[in-house]
mmCIF file of C-alpha atoms in Angstrom:
data_model
loop_
_atom_site.group_PDB
_atom_site.id
_atom_site.type_symbol
_atom_site.label_atom_id
_atom_site.label_comp_id
_atom_site.label_asym_id
_atom_site.label_seq_id
_atom_site.Cartn_x
_atom_site.Cartn_y
_atom_site.Cartn_z
ATOM 1 C CA MET A 1 126.811 83.371 97.588
ATOM 2 C CA THR A 2 123.960 83.844 95.121
ATOM 3 C CA ARG A 3 124.011 82.289 91.708
ATOM 4 C CA THR A 4 124.946 85.512 89.881
ATOM 5 C CA ASP A 5 127.482 86.769 92.419
ATOM 6 C CA MET A 6 130.650 84.955 91.407
ATOM 7 C CA THR A 7 133.241 87.094 89.643
ATOM 8 C CA CYS A 8 136.011 85.952 87.316
ATOM 9 C CA ARG A 9 138.543 86.345 90.135
ATOM 10 C CA GLU A 10 136.439 84.279 92.543
ATOM 11 C CA THR A 11 135.986 81.647 89.840
ATOM 12 C CA VAL A 12 139.710 81.350 89.146
ATOM 13 C CA ILE A 13 140.482 81.062 92.869
ATOM 14 C CA ARG A 14 138.184 78.026 93.073
ATOM 15 C CA LEU A 15 139.190 76.201 89.899
ATOM 16 C CA LEU A 16 141.260 73.416 91.441
ATOM 17 C CA ASP A 17 138.696 72.689 94.132
ATOM 18 C CA TYR A 18 135.951 72.749 91.485
ATOM 19 C CA LEU A 19 137.749 70.299 89.199
ATOM 20 C CA GLU A 20 138.443 67.981 92.134
ATOM 21 C CA GLY A 21 134.812 68.078 93.280
ATOM 22 C CA ARG A 22 135.616 69.790 96.578
ATOM 23 C CA LEU A 23 133.238 72.737 96.367
ATOM 24 C CA GLN A 24 129.987 72.749 98.281
ATOM 25 C CA THR A 25 126.940 72.316 96.048
ATOM 26 C CA GLY A 26 125.902 75.986 96.211
ATOM 27 C CA GLU A 27 129.389 77.226 95.391
ATOM 28 C CA SER A 28 129.733 74.776 92.546
ATOM 29 C CA ARG A 29 126.417 75.923 91.053
ATOM 30 C CA ALA A 30 127.411 79.570 91.437
ATOM 31 C CA LEU A 31 130.672 78.861 89.625
ATOM 32 C CA GLU A 32 128.900 76.998 86.831
ATOM 33 C CA ASP A 33 126.374 79.806 86.504
ATOM 34 C CA HIS A 34 129.256 82.218 86.077
ATOM 35 C CA LEU A 35 130.821 79.977 83.427
ATOM 36 C CA ASP A 36 127.481 79.997 81.583
ATOM 37 C CA VAL A 37 127.688 83.763 81.163
ATOM 38 C CA CYS A 38 131.463 84.219 80.911
ATOM 39 C CA PRO A 39 133.082 82.600 77.858
ATOM 40 C CA ARG A 40 136.495 83.953 78.946
ATOM 41 C CA CYS A 41 136.305 82.030 82.203
ATOM 42 C CA MET A 42 135.113 78.957 80.332
ATOM 43 C CA GLN A 43 138.196 79.160 78.093
ATOM 44 C CA PHE A 44 140.410 79.853 81.117
ATOM 45 C CA LEU A 45 139.022 76.781 82.885
ATOM 46 C CA GLU A 46 139.706 74.589 79.859
ATOM 47 C CA ALA A 47 143.260 75.917 79.579
ATOM 48 C CA TYR A 48 143.814 75.404 83.309
ATOM 49 C CA ARG A 49 142.380 71.895 83.125
ATOM 50 C CA ARG A 50 144.585 70.942 80.158
ATOM 51 C CA THR A 51 147.804 72.432 81.520
ATOM 52 C CA PRO A 52 149.040 69.412 83.553
ATOM 53 C CA GLU A 53 148.584 66.937 80.702
ATOM 54 C CA ILE A 54 150.357 69.243 78.220
ATOM 55 C CA VAL A 55 153.286 69.878 80.559
ATOM 56 C CA ARG A 56 153.430 66.181 81.439
ATOM 57 C CA ARG A 57 153.613 65.126 77.793
ATOM 58 C CA CYS A 58 156.235 67.706 76.908
ATOM 59 C CA THR A 59 158.497 66.954 79.870
ATOM 60 C CA ASP A 60 158.322 63.172 79.765
ATOM 61 C CA ALA A 61 161.689 61.396 79.685
ATOM 62 C CA LYS A 62 163.381 58.044 80.243
ATOM 63 C CA ALA A 63 166.699 57.129 81.780
ATOM 64 C CA GLN A 64 169.321 56.334 79.150
ATOM 65 C CA PRO A 65 171.128 52.944 79.126
ATOM 66 C CA ALA A 66 174.395 54.547 80.287
ATOM 67 C CA LEU A 67 172.667 55.801 83.434
ATOM 68 C CA THR A 68 171.147 52.366 84.066
ATOM 69 C CA LYS A 69 174.638 50.847 83.890
ATOM 70 C CA ARG A 70 175.950 53.356 86.432
ATOM 71 C CA LEU A 71 173.032 52.694 88.755
ATOM 72 C CA ARG A 72 173.689 48.942 88.658
ATOM 73 C CA ARG A 73 177.305 49.572 89.651
ATOM 74 C CA ILE A 74 176.074 51.116 92.891
ATOM 75 C CA PHE A 75 175.376 47.653 94.223
ATOM 76 C CA ALA A 76 179.003 46.742 93.789
ATOM 77 C CA LYS A 77 180.187 49.623 95.974
ATOM 78 C CA MET B 1 168.494 28.062 107.025
ATOM 79 C CA ARG B 2 169.423 29.337 103.568
ATOM 80 C CA ARG B 3 166.880 31.653 102.000
ATOM 81 C CA SER B 4 166.265 31.300 98.307
ATOM 82 C CA PRO B 5 167.057 34.227 96.005
ATOM 83 C CA VAL B 6 164.383 36.632 94.831
ATOM 84 C CA PRO B 7 162.277 35.213 91.951
ATOM 85 C CA ARG B 8 163.140 36.236 88.369
ATOM 86 C CA PRO B 9 161.301 39.192 86.805
ATOM 87 C CA THR B 10 157.890 38.511 85.308
ATOM 88 C CA ASP B 11 156.016 40.335 82.584
ATOM 89 C CA VAL B 12 153.569 41.840 85.016
ATOM 90 C CA GLU B 13 154.925 44.902 86.757
ATOM 91 C CA GLY B 14 154.508 44.682 90.494
ATOM 92 C CA ALA B 15 154.139 40.903 90.491
ATOM 93 C CA ILE B 16 157.024 40.784 92.979
ATOM 94 C CA PRO B 17 156.179 43.190 95.811
ATOM 95 C CA ASP B 18 158.683 45.940 96.585
ATOM 96 C CA ALA B 19 159.022 44.580 100.121
ATOM 97 C CA VAL B 20 160.334 41.273 98.764
ATOM 98 C CA LEU B 21 162.860 43.015 96.501
ATOM 99 C CA ILE B 22 163.993 45.278 99.329
ATOM 100 C CA ASP B 23 164.446 42.320 101.629
ATOM 101 C CA GLY B 24 166.449 40.549 98.939
ATOM 102 C CA ALA B 25 168.640 43.585 98.306
ATOM 103 C CA ARG B 26 169.340 43.879 102.033
ATOM 104 C CA ARG B 27 170.521 40.256 102.049
ATOM 105 C CA GLY B 28 172.947 40.975 99.245
ATOM 106 C CA ASP B 29 170.822 39.700 96.357
ATOM 107 C CA ARG B 30 172.059 41.691 93.394
ATOM 108 C CA ALA B 31 169.189 40.575 91.176
ATOM 109 C CA ALA B 32 166.728 42.034 93.668
ATOM 110 C CA PHE B 33 168.439 45.418 93.618
ATOM 111 C CA ASP B 34 168.634 45.306 89.828
ATOM 112 C CA GLN B 35 164.893 44.707 89.705
ATOM 113 C CA LEU B 36 164.310 47.736 91.937
ATOM 114 C CA ILE B 37 166.408 49.801 89.558
ATOM 115 C CA THR B 38 164.512 48.461 86.550
ATOM 116 C CA ARG B 39 161.204 49.184 88.224
ATOM 117 C CA TYR B 40 162.000 52.739 89.370
ATOM 118 C CA GLN B 41 164.795 54.133 87.194
ATOM 119 C CA HIS B 42 162.645 55.875 84.589
ATOM 120 C CA ARG B 43 160.249 57.573 86.987
ATOM 121 C CA THR B 44 163.153 58.541 89.244
ATOM 122 C CA TYR B 45 165.057 60.107 86.366
ATOM 123 C CA ARG B 46 161.909 61.807 85.048
ATOM 124 C CA LEU B 47 161.156 63.273 88.482
ATOM 125 C CA ALA B 48 164.752 64.457 88.852
ATOM 126 C CA LEU B 49 164.647 66.029 85.386
ATOM 127 C CA ARG B 50 161.416 67.873 86.110
ATOM 128 C CA LEU B 51 162.844 69.160 89.379
ATOM 129 C CA THR B 52 166.286 70.174 88.106
ATOM 130 C CA GLY B 53 165.491 71.218 84.541
ATOM 131 C CA ASN B 54 168.422 69.566 82.781
ATOM 132 C CA GLY B 55 169.647 66.084 81.928
ATOM 133 C CA ALA B 56 173.131 66.259 83.482
ATOM 134 C CA ASP B 57 171.809 67.363 86.874
ATOM 135 C CA ALA B 58 168.983 64.853 86.673
ATOM 136 C CA GLU B 59 171.460 61.998 86.138
ATOM 137 C CA GLU B 60 173.530 63.091 89.135
ATOM 138 C CA VAL B 61 170.442 63.390 91.306
ATOM 139 C CA THR B 62 169.187 59.970 90.179
ATOM 140 C CA GLN B 63 172.524 58.371 91.038
ATOM 141 C CA ASP B 64 172.665 60.159 94.395
ATOM 142 C CA ALA B 65 169.142 59.047 95.203
ATOM 143 C CA PHE B 66 169.735 55.383 94.407
ATOM 144 C CA LEU B 67 173.005 55.447 96.331
ATOM 145 C CA GLN B 68 171.191 56.861 99.359
ATOM 146 C CA VAL B 69 168.438 54.310 99.034
ATOM 147 C CA PHE B 70 170.941 51.476 98.785
ATOM 148 C CA ARG B 71 172.878 52.677 101.815
ATOM 149 C CA LYS B 72 169.746 53.179 103.880
ATOM 150 C CA LEU B 73 167.905 49.995 102.936
ATOM 151 C CA THR B 74 168.459 48.576 106.399
ATOM 152 C CA THR B 75 166.701 51.594 107.943
ATOM 153 C CA PHE B 76 163.629 51.434 105.680
ATOM 154 C CA ARG B 77 160.970 50.000 107.951
ATOM 155 C CA GLY B 78 158.102 49.748 105.450
ATOM 156 C CA ARG B 79 155.889 52.166 107.410
ATOM 157 C CA SER B 80 155.390 54.124 104.197
ATOM 158 C CA ARG B 81 155.384 52.825 100.642
ATOM 159 C CA PHE B 82 158.798 52.355 99.077
ATOM 160 C CA SER B 83 157.816 54.689 96.235
ATOM 161 C CA THR B 84 156.921 57.431 98.740
ATOM 162 C CA TRP B 85 160.282 57.028 100.414
ATOM 163 C CA LEU B 86 162.103 57.022 97.076
ATOM 164 C CA TYR B 87 160.266 60.136 95.885
ATOM 165 C CA ARG B 88 161.182 61.884 99.131
ATOM 166 C CA VAL B 89 164.845 60.966 98.666
ATOM 167 C CA VAL B 90 164.852 62.162 95.029
ATOM 168 C CA THR B 91 163.048 65.394 95.904
ATOM 169 C CA ASN B 92 165.480 66.228 98.708
ATOM 170 C CA ALA B 93 168.451 65.307 96.519
ATOM 171 C CA ALA B 94 167.170 67.574 93.720
ATOM 172 C CA LEU B 95 166.573 70.512 96.069
ATOM 173 C CA MET B 96 169.991 70.060 97.655
ATOM 174 C CA HIS B 97 171.579 69.879 94.212
ATOM 175 C CA ARG B 98 170.008 73.171 93.180
ATOM 176 C CA ARG B 99 171.231 74.871 96.336
ATOM 177 C CA THR B 100 174.804 73.969 95.494
ATOM 178 C CA SER B 101 174.494 74.449 91.746
ATOM 179 C CA ARG B 102 175.548 77.678 90.062
ATOM 180 C CA ARG B 103 172.605 77.434 87.663
ATOM 181 C CA ARG B 104 169.940 79.532 89.308
ATOM 182 C CA PRO B 105 167.313 81.233 87.194
ATOM 183 C CA THR B 106 165.889 84.097 89.212
ATOM 184 C CA GLU B 107 163.184 85.589 87.003
ATOM 185 C CA SER B 108 159.791 85.133 88.631
ATOM 186 C CA LEU B 109 156.756 83.628 86.941
ATOM 187 C CA ASP B 110 154.388 86.033 88.731
ATOM 188 C CA GLN B 111 153.904 87.910 85.444
ATOM 189 C CA TYR B 112 152.071 84.827 84.157
ATOM 190 C CA LEU B 113 149.397 84.918 86.861
ATOM 191 C CA PRO B 114 145.996 86.217 85.719
ATOM 192 C CA GLU B 115 145.092 89.830 86.525
ATOM 193 C CA PHE B 116 141.675 91.201 87.385
ATOM 194 C CA THR B 117 139.973 94.594 87.437
ATOM 195 C CA SER B 118 138.721 96.138 90.664
ATOM 196 C CA ASN B 119 135.344 94.464 90.122
ATOM 197 C CA GLY B 120 136.864 91.045 89.632
ATOM 198 C CA ARG B 121 136.761 90.665 85.829
ATOM 199 C CA HIS B 122 139.635 89.429 83.683
ATOM 200 C CA LYS B 123 141.769 92.484 82.981
ATOM 201 C CA ARG B 124 143.204 91.509 79.622
ATOM 202 C CA ILE B 125 140.373 91.110 77.155
ATOM 203 C CA ASP B 126 142.772 90.741 74.229
ATOM 204 C CA ILE B 127 144.096 87.401 75.431
ATOM 205 C CA ASP B 128 142.866 84.255 73.744
ATOM 206 C CA TYR B 129 142.735 81.718 76.572
ATOM 207 C CA ALA B 130 141.662 79.032 74.107
ATOM 208 C CA ALA B 131 145.131 79.162 72.504
ATOM 209 C CA VAL B 132 146.558 76.910 75.225
ATOM 210 C CA ALA B 133 144.478 73.983 74.014
ATOM 211 C CA ARG B 134 146.134 74.300 70.568
ATOM 212 C CA VAL B 135 149.686 74.970 71.760
ATOM 213 C CA GLU B 136 150.999 71.503 70.893
ATOM 214 C CA ASP B 137 149.761 71.997 67.324
ATOM 215 C CA THR B 138 151.102 75.519 66.934
ATOM 216 C CA VAL B 139 154.497 75.328 68.640
ATOM 217 C CA LYS B 140 157.370 72.977 67.773
ATOM 218 C CA ARG B 141 157.658 70.216 70.376
ATOM 219 C CA SER B 142 161.354 70.743 71.075
ATOM 220 C CA GLU B 143 160.800 74.470 71.719
ATOM 221 C CA LEU B 144 157.793 73.794 73.933
ATOM 222 C CA THR B 145 159.782 71.238 75.924
ATOM 223 C CA ARG B 146 162.679 73.658 76.366
ATOM 224 C CA LEU B 147 160.406 76.475 77.527
ATOM 225 C CA LEU B 148 158.481 74.267 79.926
ATOM 226 C CA PHE B 149 161.617 72.916 81.603
ATOM 227 C CA GLN B 150 162.768 76.504 81.901
ATOM 228 C CA ALA B 151 159.435 77.499 83.423
ATOM 229 C CA LEU B 152 159.532 74.628 85.922
ATOM 230 C CA SER B 153 163.015 75.775 86.943
ATOM 231 C CA ARG B 154 161.737 79.278 87.563
ATOM 232 C CA LEU B 155 158.981 78.171 89.926
ATOM 233 C CA PRO B 156 159.771 78.735 93.630
ATOM 234 C CA PRO B 157 160.965 75.405 95.089
ATOM 235 C CA GLY B 158 157.832 74.816 97.181
ATOM 236 C CA LEU B 159 155.538 75.316 94.205
ATOM 237 C CA ARG B 160 157.776 73.369 91.837
ATOM 238 C CA VAL B 161 157.925 70.259 93.993
ATOM 239 C CA ALA B 162 154.182 70.370 94.656
ATOM 240 C CA VAL B 163 153.140 70.685 91.012
ATOM 241 C CA VAL B 164 155.738 68.213 89.725
ATOM 242 C CA LEU B 165 154.780 65.500 92.195
ATOM 243 C CA ARG B 166 151.020 66.084 92.076
ATOM 244 C CA ASP B 167 150.257 67.224 88.537
ATOM 245 C CA LEU B 168 153.111 65.727 86.530
ATOM 246 C CA GLU B 169 154.068 62.559 88.395
ATOM 247 C CA GLU B 170 150.395 62.110 89.473
ATOM 248 C CA VAL B 171 151.362 60.981 92.963
ATOM 249 C CA PRO B 172 148.272 60.860 95.199
ATOM 250 C CA ALA B 173 147.729 64.035 97.228
ATOM 251 C CA ALA B 174 148.083 62.310 100.596
ATOM 252 C CA GLN B 175 151.511 60.930 99.593
ATOM 253 C CA VAL B 176 152.703 64.285 98.245
ATOM 254 C CA ALA B 177 151.569 66.042 101.409
ATOM 255 C CA ALA B 178 153.449 63.458 103.478
ATOM 256 C CA ILE B 179 156.585 63.878 101.344
ATOM 257 C CA LEU B 180 156.470 67.669 101.722
ATOM 258 C CA GLY B 181 155.407 67.644 105.372
ATOM 259 C CA ILE B 182 152.379 69.889 104.728
ATOM 260 C CA ASP B 183 148.628 69.352 104.913
ATOM 261 C CA GLU B 184 146.584 68.675 101.780
ATOM 262 C CA ARG B 185 144.972 72.116 101.816
ATOM 263 C CA ALA B 186 148.382 73.798 101.712
ATOM 264 C CA LEU B 187 149.385 71.385 98.947
ATOM 265 C CA ARG B 188 146.341 72.327 96.856
ATOM 266 C CA GLN B 189 147.156 76.035 97.265
ATOM 267 C CA ARG B 190 150.689 75.456 95.990
ATOM 268 C CA VAL B 191 149.551 73.264 93.109
ATOM 269 C CA HIS B 192 146.893 75.797 92.123
ATOM 270 C CA ARG B 193 149.314 78.733 92.072
ATOM 271 C CA ALA B 194 151.948 76.768 90.154
ATOM 272 C CA ARG B 195 149.393 75.559 87.644
ATOM 273 C CA LEU B 196 148.154 79.120 87.085
ATOM 274 C CA MET B 197 151.727 80.170 86.301
ATOM 275 C CA LEU B 198 152.305 77.245 83.941
ATOM 276 C CA ARG B 199 148.990 77.961 82.205
ATOM 277 C CA GLY B 200 150.164 81.506 81.738
ATOM 278 C CA VAL B 201 153.476 80.330 80.287
ATOM 279 C CA LEU B 202 151.646 78.068 77.843
ATOM 280 C CA GLY B 203 149.400 80.977 76.911
ATOM 281 C CA SER B 204 152.394 83.184 76.278
ATOM 282 C CA VAL B 205 154.114 80.506 74.193
ATOM 283 C CA ALA B 206 150.898 80.040 72.217
ATOM 284 C CA GLY B 207 151.033 83.733 71.387
ATOM 285 C CA SER B 208 148.228 84.913 73.578
ATOM 286 C CA GLY B 209 150.294 87.126 75.909
ATOM 287 C CA PRO B 210 151.599 86.495 79.447
ATOM 288 C CA ARG B 211 148.223 86.742 81.146
#
């Protein structure tokens, strides 16, 4: 794949592998070259990269004391 | 020869290895089992909540999981990490719970996947992809939480489990793959697709349209 060949679709397909450092050097460069000329893909990448941390923060939770009490009673069964 | 009870908790998490606590619990040491609960209750509940989408179901799943773990302690051989085993038990309990539950959202999240033109460019040029980065500033936290739990519930089970364990619980890929019984490449495909959908949901919530 040449440096100017990568499309937006091909970029999006490779995002996870790119962020985890799994792309071959040539593919990684081709993706970065596409990002250099495609601000939409750059924004998409940033949104994709941030998604897990946002969802993680918003869905964080802790067990309530009442549940802890019930769990401890399991031992007595 | 009498074996001494499991040592008291310390301030440093993990100071008493899981294997020691499990051995103690098997021998009837209540303090050991209590320490296992203390160590794992919050992440177990959080995982159950992310998989089921609501607090009541998550509590039932958490209880079921710990009950199973307690009953099967004698069969746990230590070939995998205790946390891997526990996550597998919770995941299976959550999936089983959903199968028997009447609450079953059916609307797909496919509409939130990105679309492209025939020459591979983003189709929707009106969408502001940068809005996702600001979503926690622009949308009320309680509403965002509600919508995200709803979105997680709408993911197909295979994608939901993959993205919850890998992206949200941050369990190492090799462990997640082992829990799901798939190879790491298949896991990455599931995580990628699920993350694209969740990104799309965040974009929609942020007011930038479904794609």
